[in-house]
Short mmCIF file of C-alpha atoms in Angstrom, two decimals:
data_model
loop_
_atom_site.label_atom_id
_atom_site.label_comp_id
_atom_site.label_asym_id
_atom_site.label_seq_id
_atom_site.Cartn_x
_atom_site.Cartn_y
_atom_site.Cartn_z
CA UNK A 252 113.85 150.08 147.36
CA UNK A 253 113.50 153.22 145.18
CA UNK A 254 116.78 154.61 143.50
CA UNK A 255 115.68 158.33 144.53
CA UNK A 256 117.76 161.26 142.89
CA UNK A 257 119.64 163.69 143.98
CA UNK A 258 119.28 166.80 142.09
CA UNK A 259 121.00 169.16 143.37
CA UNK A 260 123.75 170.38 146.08
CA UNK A 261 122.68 173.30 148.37
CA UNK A 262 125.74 174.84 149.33
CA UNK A 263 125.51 176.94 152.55
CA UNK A 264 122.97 176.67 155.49
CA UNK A 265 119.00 175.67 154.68
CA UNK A 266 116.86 177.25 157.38
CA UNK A 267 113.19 176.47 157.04
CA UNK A 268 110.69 179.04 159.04
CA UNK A 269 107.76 177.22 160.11
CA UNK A 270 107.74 173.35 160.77
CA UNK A 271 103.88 172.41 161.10
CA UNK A 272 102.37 169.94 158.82
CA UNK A 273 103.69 170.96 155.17
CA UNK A 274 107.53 171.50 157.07
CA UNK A 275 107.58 168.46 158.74
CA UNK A 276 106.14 166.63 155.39
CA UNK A 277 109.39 168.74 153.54
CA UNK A 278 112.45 167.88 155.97
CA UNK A 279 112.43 164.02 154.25
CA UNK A 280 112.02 164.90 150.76
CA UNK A 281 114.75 167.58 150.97
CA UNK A 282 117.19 165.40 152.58
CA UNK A 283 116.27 162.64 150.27
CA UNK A 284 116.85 164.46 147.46
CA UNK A 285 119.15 167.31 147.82
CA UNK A 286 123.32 167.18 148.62
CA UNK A 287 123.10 168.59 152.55
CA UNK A 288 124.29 167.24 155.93
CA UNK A 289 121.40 167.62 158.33
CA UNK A 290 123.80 169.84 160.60
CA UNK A 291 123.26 172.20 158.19
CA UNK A 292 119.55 172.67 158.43
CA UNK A 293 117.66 174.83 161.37
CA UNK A 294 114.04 175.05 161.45
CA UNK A 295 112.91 178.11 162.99
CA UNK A 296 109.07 177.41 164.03
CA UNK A 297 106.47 179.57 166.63
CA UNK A 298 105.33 176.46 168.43
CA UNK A 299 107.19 173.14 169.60
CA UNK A 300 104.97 170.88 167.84
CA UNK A 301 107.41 169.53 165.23
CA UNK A 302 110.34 169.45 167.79
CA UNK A 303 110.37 165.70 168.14
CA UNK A 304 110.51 165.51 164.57
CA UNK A 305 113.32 167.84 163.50
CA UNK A 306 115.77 165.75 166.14
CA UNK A 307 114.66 162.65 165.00
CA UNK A 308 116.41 163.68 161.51
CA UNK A 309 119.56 165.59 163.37
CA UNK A 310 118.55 168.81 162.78
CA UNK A 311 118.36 171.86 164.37
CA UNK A 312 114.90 172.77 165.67
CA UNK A 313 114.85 176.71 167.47
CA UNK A 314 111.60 177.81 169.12
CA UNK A 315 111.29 181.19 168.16
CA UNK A 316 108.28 183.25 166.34
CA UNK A 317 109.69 186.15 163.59
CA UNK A 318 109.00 189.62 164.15
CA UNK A 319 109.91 192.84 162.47
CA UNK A 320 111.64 193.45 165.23
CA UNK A 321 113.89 190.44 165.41
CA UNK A 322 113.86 189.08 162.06
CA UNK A 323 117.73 190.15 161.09
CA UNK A 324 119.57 188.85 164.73
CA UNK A 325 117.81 185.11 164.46
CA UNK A 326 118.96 184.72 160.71
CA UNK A 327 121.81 186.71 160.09
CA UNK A 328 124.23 184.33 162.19
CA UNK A 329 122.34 181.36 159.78
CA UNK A 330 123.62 182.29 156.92
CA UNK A 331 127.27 182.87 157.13
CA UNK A 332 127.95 182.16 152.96
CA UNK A 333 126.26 182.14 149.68
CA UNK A 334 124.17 179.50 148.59
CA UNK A 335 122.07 178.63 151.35
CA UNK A 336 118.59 178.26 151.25
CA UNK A 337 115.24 179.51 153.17
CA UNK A 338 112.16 177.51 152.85
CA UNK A 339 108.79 179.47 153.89
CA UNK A 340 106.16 177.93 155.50
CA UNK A 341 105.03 180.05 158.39
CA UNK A 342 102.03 181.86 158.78
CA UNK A 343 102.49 185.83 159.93
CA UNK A 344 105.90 186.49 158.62
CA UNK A 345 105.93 188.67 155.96
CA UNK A 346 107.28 186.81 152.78
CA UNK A 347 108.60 190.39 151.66
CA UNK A 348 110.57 191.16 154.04
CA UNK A 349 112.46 187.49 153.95
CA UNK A 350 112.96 188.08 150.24
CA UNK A 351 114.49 191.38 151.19
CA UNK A 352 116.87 189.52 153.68
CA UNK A 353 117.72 186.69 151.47
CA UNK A 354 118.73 189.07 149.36
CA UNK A 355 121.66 190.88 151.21
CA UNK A 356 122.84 187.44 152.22
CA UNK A 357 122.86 185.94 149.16
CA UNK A 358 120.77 183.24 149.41
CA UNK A 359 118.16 181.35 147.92
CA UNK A 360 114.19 181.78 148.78
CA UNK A 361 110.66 179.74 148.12
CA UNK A 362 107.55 180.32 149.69
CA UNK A 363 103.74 178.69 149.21
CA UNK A 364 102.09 181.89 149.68
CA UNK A 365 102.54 185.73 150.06
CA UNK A 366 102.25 185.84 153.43
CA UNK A 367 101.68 189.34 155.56
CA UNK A 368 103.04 189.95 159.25
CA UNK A 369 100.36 189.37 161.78
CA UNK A 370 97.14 190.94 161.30
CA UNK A 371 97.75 191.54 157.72
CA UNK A 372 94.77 189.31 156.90
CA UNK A 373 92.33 190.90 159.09
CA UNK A 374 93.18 194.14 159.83
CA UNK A 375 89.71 196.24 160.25
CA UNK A 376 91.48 199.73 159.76
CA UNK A 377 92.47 198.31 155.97
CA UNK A 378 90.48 199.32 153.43
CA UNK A 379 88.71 195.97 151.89
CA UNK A 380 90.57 195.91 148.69
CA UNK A 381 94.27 196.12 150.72
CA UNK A 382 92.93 192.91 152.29
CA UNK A 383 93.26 190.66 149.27
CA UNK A 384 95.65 188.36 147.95
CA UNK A 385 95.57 190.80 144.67
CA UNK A 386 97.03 193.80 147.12
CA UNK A 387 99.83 191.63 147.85
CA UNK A 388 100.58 190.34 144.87
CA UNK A 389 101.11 194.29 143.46
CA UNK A 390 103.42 194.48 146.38
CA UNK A 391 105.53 191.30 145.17
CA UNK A 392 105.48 192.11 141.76
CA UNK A 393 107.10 196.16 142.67
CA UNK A 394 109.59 194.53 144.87
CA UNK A 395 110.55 191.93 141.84
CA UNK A 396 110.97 195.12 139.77
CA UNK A 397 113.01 196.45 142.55
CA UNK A 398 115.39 194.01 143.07
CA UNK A 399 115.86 192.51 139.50
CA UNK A 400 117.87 190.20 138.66
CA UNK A 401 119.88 188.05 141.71
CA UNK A 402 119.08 184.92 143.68
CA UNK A 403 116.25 183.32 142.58
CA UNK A 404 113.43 183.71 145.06
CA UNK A 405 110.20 181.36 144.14
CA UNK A 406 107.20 183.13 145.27
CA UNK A 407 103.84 181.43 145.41
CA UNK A 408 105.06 178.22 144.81
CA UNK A 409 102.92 174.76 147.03
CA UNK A 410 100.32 172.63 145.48
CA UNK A 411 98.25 175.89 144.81
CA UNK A 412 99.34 178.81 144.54
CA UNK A 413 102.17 176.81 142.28
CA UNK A 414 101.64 173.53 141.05
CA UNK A 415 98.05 174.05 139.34
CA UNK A 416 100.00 176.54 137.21
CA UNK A 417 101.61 173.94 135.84
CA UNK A 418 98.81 171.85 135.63
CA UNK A 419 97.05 174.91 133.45
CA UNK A 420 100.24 174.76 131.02
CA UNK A 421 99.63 170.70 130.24
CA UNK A 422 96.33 170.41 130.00
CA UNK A 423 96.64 173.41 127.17
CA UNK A 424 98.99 171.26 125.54
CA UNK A 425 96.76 168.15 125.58
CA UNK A 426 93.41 169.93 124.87
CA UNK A 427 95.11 171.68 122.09
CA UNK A 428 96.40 168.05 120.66
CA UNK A 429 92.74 166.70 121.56
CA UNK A 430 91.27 169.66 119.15
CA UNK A 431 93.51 169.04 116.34
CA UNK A 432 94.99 172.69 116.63
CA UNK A 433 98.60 172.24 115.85
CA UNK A 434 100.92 174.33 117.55
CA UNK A 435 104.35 173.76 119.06
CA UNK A 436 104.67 174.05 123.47
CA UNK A 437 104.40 177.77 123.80
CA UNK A 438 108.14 179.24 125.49
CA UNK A 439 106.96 182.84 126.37
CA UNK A 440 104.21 184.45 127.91
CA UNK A 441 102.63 185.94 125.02
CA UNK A 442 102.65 182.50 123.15
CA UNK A 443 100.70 180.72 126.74
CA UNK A 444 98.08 183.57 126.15
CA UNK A 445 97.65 183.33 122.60
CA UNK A 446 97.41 179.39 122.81
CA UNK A 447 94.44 179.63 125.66
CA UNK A 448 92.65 182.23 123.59
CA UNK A 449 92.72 180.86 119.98
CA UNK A 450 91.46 177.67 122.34
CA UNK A 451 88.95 179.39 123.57
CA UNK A 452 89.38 179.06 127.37
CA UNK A 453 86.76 180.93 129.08
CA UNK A 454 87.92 180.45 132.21
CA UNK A 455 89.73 177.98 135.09
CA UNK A 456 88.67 176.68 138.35
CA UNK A 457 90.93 175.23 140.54
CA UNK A 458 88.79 172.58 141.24
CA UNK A 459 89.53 169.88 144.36
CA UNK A 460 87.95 167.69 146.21
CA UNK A 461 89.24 166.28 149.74
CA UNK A 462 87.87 162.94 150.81
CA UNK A 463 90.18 161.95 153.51
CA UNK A 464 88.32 160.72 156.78
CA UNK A 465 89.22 159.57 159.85
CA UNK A 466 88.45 157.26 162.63
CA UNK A 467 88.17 160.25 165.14
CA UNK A 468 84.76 161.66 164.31
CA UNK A 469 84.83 166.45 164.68
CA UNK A 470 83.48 166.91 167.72
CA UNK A 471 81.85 171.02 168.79
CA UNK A 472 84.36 173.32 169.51
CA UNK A 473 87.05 171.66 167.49
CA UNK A 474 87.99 172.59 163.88
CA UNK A 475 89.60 169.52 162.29
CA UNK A 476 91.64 169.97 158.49
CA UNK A 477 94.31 167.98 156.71
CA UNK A 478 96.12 171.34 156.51
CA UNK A 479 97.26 174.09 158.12
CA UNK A 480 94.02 175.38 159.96
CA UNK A 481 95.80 178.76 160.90
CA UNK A 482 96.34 179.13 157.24
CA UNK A 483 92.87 178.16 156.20
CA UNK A 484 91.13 180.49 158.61
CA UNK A 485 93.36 183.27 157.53
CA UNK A 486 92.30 182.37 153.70
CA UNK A 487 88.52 182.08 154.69
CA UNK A 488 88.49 185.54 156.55
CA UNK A 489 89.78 187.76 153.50
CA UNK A 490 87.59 189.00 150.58
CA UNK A 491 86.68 185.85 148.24
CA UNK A 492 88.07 187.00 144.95
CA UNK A 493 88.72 185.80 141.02
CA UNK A 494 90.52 186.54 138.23
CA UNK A 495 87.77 188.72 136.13
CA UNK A 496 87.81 187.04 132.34
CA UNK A 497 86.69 189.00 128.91
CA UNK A 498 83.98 187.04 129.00
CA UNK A 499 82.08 188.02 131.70
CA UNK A 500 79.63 190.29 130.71
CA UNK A 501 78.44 191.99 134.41
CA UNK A 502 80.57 192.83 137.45
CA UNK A 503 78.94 190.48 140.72
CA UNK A 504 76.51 193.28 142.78
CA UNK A 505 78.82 192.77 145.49
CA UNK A 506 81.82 192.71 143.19
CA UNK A 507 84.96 195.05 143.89
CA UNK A 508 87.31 196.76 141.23
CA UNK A 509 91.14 197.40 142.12
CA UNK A 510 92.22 201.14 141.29
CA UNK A 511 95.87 199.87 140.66
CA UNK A 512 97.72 197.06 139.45
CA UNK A 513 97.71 195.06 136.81
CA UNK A 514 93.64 194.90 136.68
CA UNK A 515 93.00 191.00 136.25
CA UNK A 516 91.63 190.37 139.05
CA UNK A 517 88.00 191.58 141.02
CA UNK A 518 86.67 190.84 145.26
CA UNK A 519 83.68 189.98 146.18
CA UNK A 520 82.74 192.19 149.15
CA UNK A 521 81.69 188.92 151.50
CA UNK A 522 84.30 186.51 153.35
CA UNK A 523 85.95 183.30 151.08
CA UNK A 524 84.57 181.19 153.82
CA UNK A 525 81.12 181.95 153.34
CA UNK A 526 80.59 181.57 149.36
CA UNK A 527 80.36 178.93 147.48
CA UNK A 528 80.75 178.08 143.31
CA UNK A 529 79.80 175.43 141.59
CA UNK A 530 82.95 172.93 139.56
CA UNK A 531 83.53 169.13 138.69
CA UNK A 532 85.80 166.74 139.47
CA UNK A 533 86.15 163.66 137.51
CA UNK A 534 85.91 161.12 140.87
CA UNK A 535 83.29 163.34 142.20
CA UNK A 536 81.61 164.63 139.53
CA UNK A 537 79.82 167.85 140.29
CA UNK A 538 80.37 169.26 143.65
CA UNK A 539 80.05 173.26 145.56
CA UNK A 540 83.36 174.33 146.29
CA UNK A 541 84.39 177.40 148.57
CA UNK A 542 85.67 180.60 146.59
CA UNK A 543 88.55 180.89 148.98
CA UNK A 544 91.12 183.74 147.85
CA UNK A 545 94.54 182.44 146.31
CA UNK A 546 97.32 183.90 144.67
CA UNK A 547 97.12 181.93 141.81
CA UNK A 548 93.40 182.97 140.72
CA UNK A 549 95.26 186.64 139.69
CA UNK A 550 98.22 185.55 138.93
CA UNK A 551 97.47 182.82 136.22
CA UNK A 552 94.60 185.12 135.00
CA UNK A 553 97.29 187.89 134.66
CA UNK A 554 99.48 185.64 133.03
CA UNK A 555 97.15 184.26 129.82
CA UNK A 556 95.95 188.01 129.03
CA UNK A 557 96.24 188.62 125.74
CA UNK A 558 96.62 192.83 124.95
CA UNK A 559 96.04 194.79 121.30
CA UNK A 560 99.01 196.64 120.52
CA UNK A 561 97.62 199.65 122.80
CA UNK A 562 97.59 197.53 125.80
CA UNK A 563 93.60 197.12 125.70
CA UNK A 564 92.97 193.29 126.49
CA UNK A 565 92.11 191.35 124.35
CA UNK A 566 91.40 188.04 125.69
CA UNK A 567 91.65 187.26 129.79
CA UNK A 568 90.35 183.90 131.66
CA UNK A 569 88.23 183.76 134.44
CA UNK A 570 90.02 182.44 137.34
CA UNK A 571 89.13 181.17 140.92
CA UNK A 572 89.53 178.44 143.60
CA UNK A 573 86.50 176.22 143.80
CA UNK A 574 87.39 174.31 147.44
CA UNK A 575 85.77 171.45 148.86
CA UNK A 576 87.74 170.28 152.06
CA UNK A 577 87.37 167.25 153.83
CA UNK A 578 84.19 166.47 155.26
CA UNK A 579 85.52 167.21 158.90
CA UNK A 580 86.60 170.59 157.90
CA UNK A 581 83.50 171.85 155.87
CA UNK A 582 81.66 171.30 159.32
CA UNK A 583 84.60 172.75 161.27
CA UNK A 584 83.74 175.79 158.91
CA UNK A 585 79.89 175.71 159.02
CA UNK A 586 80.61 176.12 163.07
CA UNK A 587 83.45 178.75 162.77
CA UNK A 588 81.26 180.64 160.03
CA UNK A 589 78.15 180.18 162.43
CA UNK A 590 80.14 181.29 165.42
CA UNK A 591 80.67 185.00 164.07
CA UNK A 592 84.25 183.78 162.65
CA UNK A 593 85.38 183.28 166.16
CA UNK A 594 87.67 180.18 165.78
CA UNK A 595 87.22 176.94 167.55
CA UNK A 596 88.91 176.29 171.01
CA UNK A 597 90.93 173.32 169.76
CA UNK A 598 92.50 172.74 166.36
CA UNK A 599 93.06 169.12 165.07
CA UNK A 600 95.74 168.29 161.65
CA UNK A 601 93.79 164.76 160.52
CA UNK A 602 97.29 162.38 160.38
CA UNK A 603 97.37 158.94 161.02
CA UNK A 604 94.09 158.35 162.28
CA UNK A 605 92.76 158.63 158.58
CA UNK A 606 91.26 155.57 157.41
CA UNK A 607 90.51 156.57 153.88
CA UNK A 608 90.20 158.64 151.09
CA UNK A 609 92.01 161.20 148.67
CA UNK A 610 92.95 164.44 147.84
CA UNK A 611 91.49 165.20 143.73
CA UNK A 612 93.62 168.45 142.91
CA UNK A 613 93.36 169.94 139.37
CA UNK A 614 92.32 172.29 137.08
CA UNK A 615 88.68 172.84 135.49
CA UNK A 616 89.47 174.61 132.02
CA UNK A 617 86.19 175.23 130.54
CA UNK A 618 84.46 176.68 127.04
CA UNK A 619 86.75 175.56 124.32
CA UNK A 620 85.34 172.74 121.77
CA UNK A 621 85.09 169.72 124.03
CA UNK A 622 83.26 172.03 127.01
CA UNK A 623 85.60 171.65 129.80
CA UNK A 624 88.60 169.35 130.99
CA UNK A 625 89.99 168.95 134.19
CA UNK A 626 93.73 167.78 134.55
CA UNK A 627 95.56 166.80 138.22
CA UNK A 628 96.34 164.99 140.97
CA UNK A 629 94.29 162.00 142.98
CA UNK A 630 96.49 160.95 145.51
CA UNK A 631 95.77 158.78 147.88
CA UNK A 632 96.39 158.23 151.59
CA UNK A 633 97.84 154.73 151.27
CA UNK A 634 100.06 156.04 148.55
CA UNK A 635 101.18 158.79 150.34
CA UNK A 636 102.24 156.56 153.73
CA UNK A 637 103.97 154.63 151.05
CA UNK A 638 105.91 157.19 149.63
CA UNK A 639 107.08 159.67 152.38
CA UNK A 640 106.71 160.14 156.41
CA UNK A 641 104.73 162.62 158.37
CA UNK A 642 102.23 163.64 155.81
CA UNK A 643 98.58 163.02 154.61
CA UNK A 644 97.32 163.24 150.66
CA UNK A 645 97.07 166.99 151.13
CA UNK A 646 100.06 167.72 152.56
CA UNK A 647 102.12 166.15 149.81
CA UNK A 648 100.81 167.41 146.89
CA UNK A 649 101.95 170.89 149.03
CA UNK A 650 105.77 168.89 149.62
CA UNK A 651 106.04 167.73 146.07
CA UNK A 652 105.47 171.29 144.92
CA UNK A 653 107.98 172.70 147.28
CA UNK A 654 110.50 170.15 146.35
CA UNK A 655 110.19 171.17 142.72
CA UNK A 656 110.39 174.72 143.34
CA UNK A 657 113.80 174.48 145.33
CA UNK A 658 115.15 172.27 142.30
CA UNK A 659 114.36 174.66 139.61
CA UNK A 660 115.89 177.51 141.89
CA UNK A 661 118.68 175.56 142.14
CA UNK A 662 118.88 174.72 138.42
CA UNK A 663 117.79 178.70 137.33
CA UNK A 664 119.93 180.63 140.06
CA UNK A 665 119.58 184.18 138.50
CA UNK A 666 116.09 184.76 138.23
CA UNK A 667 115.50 187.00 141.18
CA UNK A 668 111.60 187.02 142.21
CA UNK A 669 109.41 184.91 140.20
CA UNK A 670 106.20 183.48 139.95
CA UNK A 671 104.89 179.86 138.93
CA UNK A 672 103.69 181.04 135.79
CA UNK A 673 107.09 182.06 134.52
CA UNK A 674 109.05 178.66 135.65
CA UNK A 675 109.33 175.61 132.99
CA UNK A 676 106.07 173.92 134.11
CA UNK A 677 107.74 170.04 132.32
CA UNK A 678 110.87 170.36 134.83
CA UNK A 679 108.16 171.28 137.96
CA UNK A 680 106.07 168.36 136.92
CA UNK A 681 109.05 165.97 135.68
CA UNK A 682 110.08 166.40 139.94
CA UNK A 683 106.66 166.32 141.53
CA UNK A 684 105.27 163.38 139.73
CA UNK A 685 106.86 160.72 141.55
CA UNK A 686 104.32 162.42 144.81
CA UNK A 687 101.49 162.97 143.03
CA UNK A 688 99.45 159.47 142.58
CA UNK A 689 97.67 159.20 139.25
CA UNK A 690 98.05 162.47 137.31
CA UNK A 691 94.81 162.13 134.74
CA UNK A 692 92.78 164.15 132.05
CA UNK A 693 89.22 163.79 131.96
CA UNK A 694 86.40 165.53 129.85
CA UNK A 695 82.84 166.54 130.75
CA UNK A 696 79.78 167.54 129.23
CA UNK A 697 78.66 169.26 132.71
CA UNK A 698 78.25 172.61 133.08
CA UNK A 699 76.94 175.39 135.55
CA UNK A 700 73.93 175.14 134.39
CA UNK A 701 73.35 171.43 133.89
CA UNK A 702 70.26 169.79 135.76
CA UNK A 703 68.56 173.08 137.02
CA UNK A 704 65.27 174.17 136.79
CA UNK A 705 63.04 177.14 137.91
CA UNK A 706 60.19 174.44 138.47
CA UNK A 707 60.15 174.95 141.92
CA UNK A 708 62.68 178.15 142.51
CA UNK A 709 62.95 180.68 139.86
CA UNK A 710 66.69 181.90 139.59
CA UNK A 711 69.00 184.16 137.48
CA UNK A 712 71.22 181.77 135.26
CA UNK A 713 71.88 181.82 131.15
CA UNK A 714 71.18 178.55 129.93
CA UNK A 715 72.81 180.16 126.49
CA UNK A 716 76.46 181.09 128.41
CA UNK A 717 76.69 178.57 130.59
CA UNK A 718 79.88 178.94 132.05
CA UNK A 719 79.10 182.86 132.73
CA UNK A 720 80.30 183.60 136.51
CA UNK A 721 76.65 184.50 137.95
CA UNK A 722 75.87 180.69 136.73
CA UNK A 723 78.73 179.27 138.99
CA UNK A 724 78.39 181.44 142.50
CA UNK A 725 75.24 179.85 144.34
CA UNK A 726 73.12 182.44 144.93
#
């Protein structure tokens, strides 16, 4: 039986808002490994899916959805002290406004995404640009500057957005050792940025491959996923965009520029859902992903910009999610997309009717001297039933994340908003990796461009940049 740590007390009430597949995947690992009597945990979820759950672990389950309206009278009473703790997960509750609460009560706050109130995804009247996960991101980084310094609140912070951060960090570390360019761990932001350009890193995918399937073939009208589907539709429905590297040399036709902000980032003016990039995987080898929007494609692209002493920048990666779901779901989206983005009737979370397969979770850093190297997570579904309740490959590499994120709040209490970027990426990985299956480095020769030809289809691509942008979106 594994001796499993306890790493930290959490001294007033935990309240968790939203309990569907990544919250219900959570509840064992924090109880596992965290000081706290299940009476003092109340999970605050829209739907009564998990209720059967929550009481199987003594703990408070309260069917309620969060509004503007009510958001102050359901957790005020929670959190009667300092110390306690509120754990994110819902969909349509406004991360901002929780990190505005936690904040007059004291308390501690993670989340795995910046998350809008209802409609905040797909509101028609918004201008395209106020649609993105760059728009809220600005909005996160003025409240940060806003509230300063206080109880640490984690934004951003699952398997990705968060964890792949990390992931960026170490496999800079190892290519850099790999290249024989001797440098010590970079502490500071401006040491990470210096470190990816004098490497050379043109640019990162987020590159994952799902290969879980199940004995309970998709059938029409259903959308079946191995996470939240609310989320993933959300995702799929805003503007696909990238962090916009130095060295790209011509904004997409369809490509949007942000008038404010911090500038690292660009849309494309066409739905996540419905474009695709080429990446690799070292278990699937080449593969077309979905460009889905996520926080981290800005936010580590902000973070390794290199500026001149005026500000210009000087170096900046290209940055995007290259997504290929399960094979269930990339049907369940071929119907939804071919539908007019009307979702399905019936939604299906793949559990324990999967047979088979793995979630491969890393990161694609490509152009330095070896080409490209991809470093993460292939963790498998009989792992994972080994390891922890209630969750599927996908779903842990989420809950390992999370757990990692609450321990370094808990260790750094002070640090008021941040993002992944800006947390010690050993600690985060020195927690997760006991969730995470094999965490490997692998190097390829493939590129973009490797294996085409305009024998039979003449196309746009620069054999001479390979890794150029308009080489990786399939045209």
């Amino acid at each position: 039986m594994t001796d499993w740590p306890i790493y930290a007390p959490i001294k007033g009430a935990l309240v968790i808002v939203g309990f569907g597949s990544i919250g219900q995947g959570v509840l064992p690992l924090i109880l596992r490994h965290f000081d706290i009597e299940p009476t003092r945990i109340t999970i605050i979820s829209a739907d009564e899916s998990g209720r059967s759950v929550a009481e199987e672990y003594g703990v408070c389950f309260v069917h309620q959805a969060i509004t503007p309206d009510n958001l102050e009278q359901i957790l005020s009473p929670l959190f009667t002290r300092e110390g306690g703790f509120l754990v994110n997960l819902s969909v349509d509750v406004s991360s901002l406004a929780l990190v505005r609460f936690c904040r007059t009560v004291g308390a501690f706050y993670l989340d795995t995404c910046i998350e809008p109130w209802s409609g905040g995804y797909t509101d028609p009247d918004k201008e395209m640009s106020h649609r993105t996960n760059y728009w809220l991101r600005e909005k996160s980084l003025r409240l940060a500057e806003e509230l300063g310094a206080g109880p640490t609140a984690v934004m951003a912070h699952g398997a990705n957005p968060g964890l792949v951060s990390h992931f960026v960090k170490q496999a800079l570390v190892n290519i850099a050792k790999d290249t024989g360019v001797d440098v010590d761990t970079p502490r500071t932001r401006t040491e990470w940025a210096a470190l990816a350009s004098k490497l050379n890193v043109q640019g990162i995918h987020i590159a994952e491959r799902d290969t879980q399937v199940s004995d309970i073939p998709k059938v029409p009208g259903e959308f079946v996923n191995t996470w939240s589907i609310d989320g993933f539709l959300s995702e799929g429905m805003q503007p696909a965009e990238l962090g916009w590297g130095t060295f790209e040399d011509t904004l997409p036709e369809d490509g949007g520029e942000h008038e404010e902000g911090c500038g690292a980032a660009i849309y494309l003016k066409r739905p996540g859902a419905n474009t695709r990039v080429r990446t690799w995987t070292p278990l699937a080898g080449p593969i077309l992903g979905y460009l889905i929007t996520h926080n981290e494609a800005i936010s580590i692209a902000d973070y390794f910009t290199a500026r001149e002493e005026d500000g210009t920048v000087a170096y900046r990666p290209t940055c995007h999610y290259a997504y290929h779901p399960c094979d269930d779901a990339v049907l369940s989206l071929h119907e939804f997309v071919g539908g007019g983005f009307v979702p399905q009737a019936n939604f299906r979370l793949m559990g324990d009717e999967i047979t088979k397969g793995l979630d491969e979770l890393g990161v694609l850093l490509y152009g330095h001297a070896k080409n490209a190297y991809w470093f993460g997570s292939q963790l498998d579904i009989h792992e994972t039933r080994e390891l922890v309740p209630y969750q599927n490959a996908t779903g842990l590499q989420v809950s390992a994340a999370v757990l990692a994120g609450m321990v370094w709040a808990l260790e750094n209490p002070n640090e008021g908003m941040v993002e992944a970027e800006a947390m010690n990426h050993e600690r985060i990985l020195d927690v997760a990796a006991p969730y995470l299956g094999p965490v490997v480095g692998s190097y390829t020769d493939w590129t973009p461009v490797t294996g085409r030809t305009d024998d039979l289809f003449p196309a746009d691509y620069d054999t001479s940049e390979p890794w150029l942008f308009k080489n990786v979106i399939c045209r």
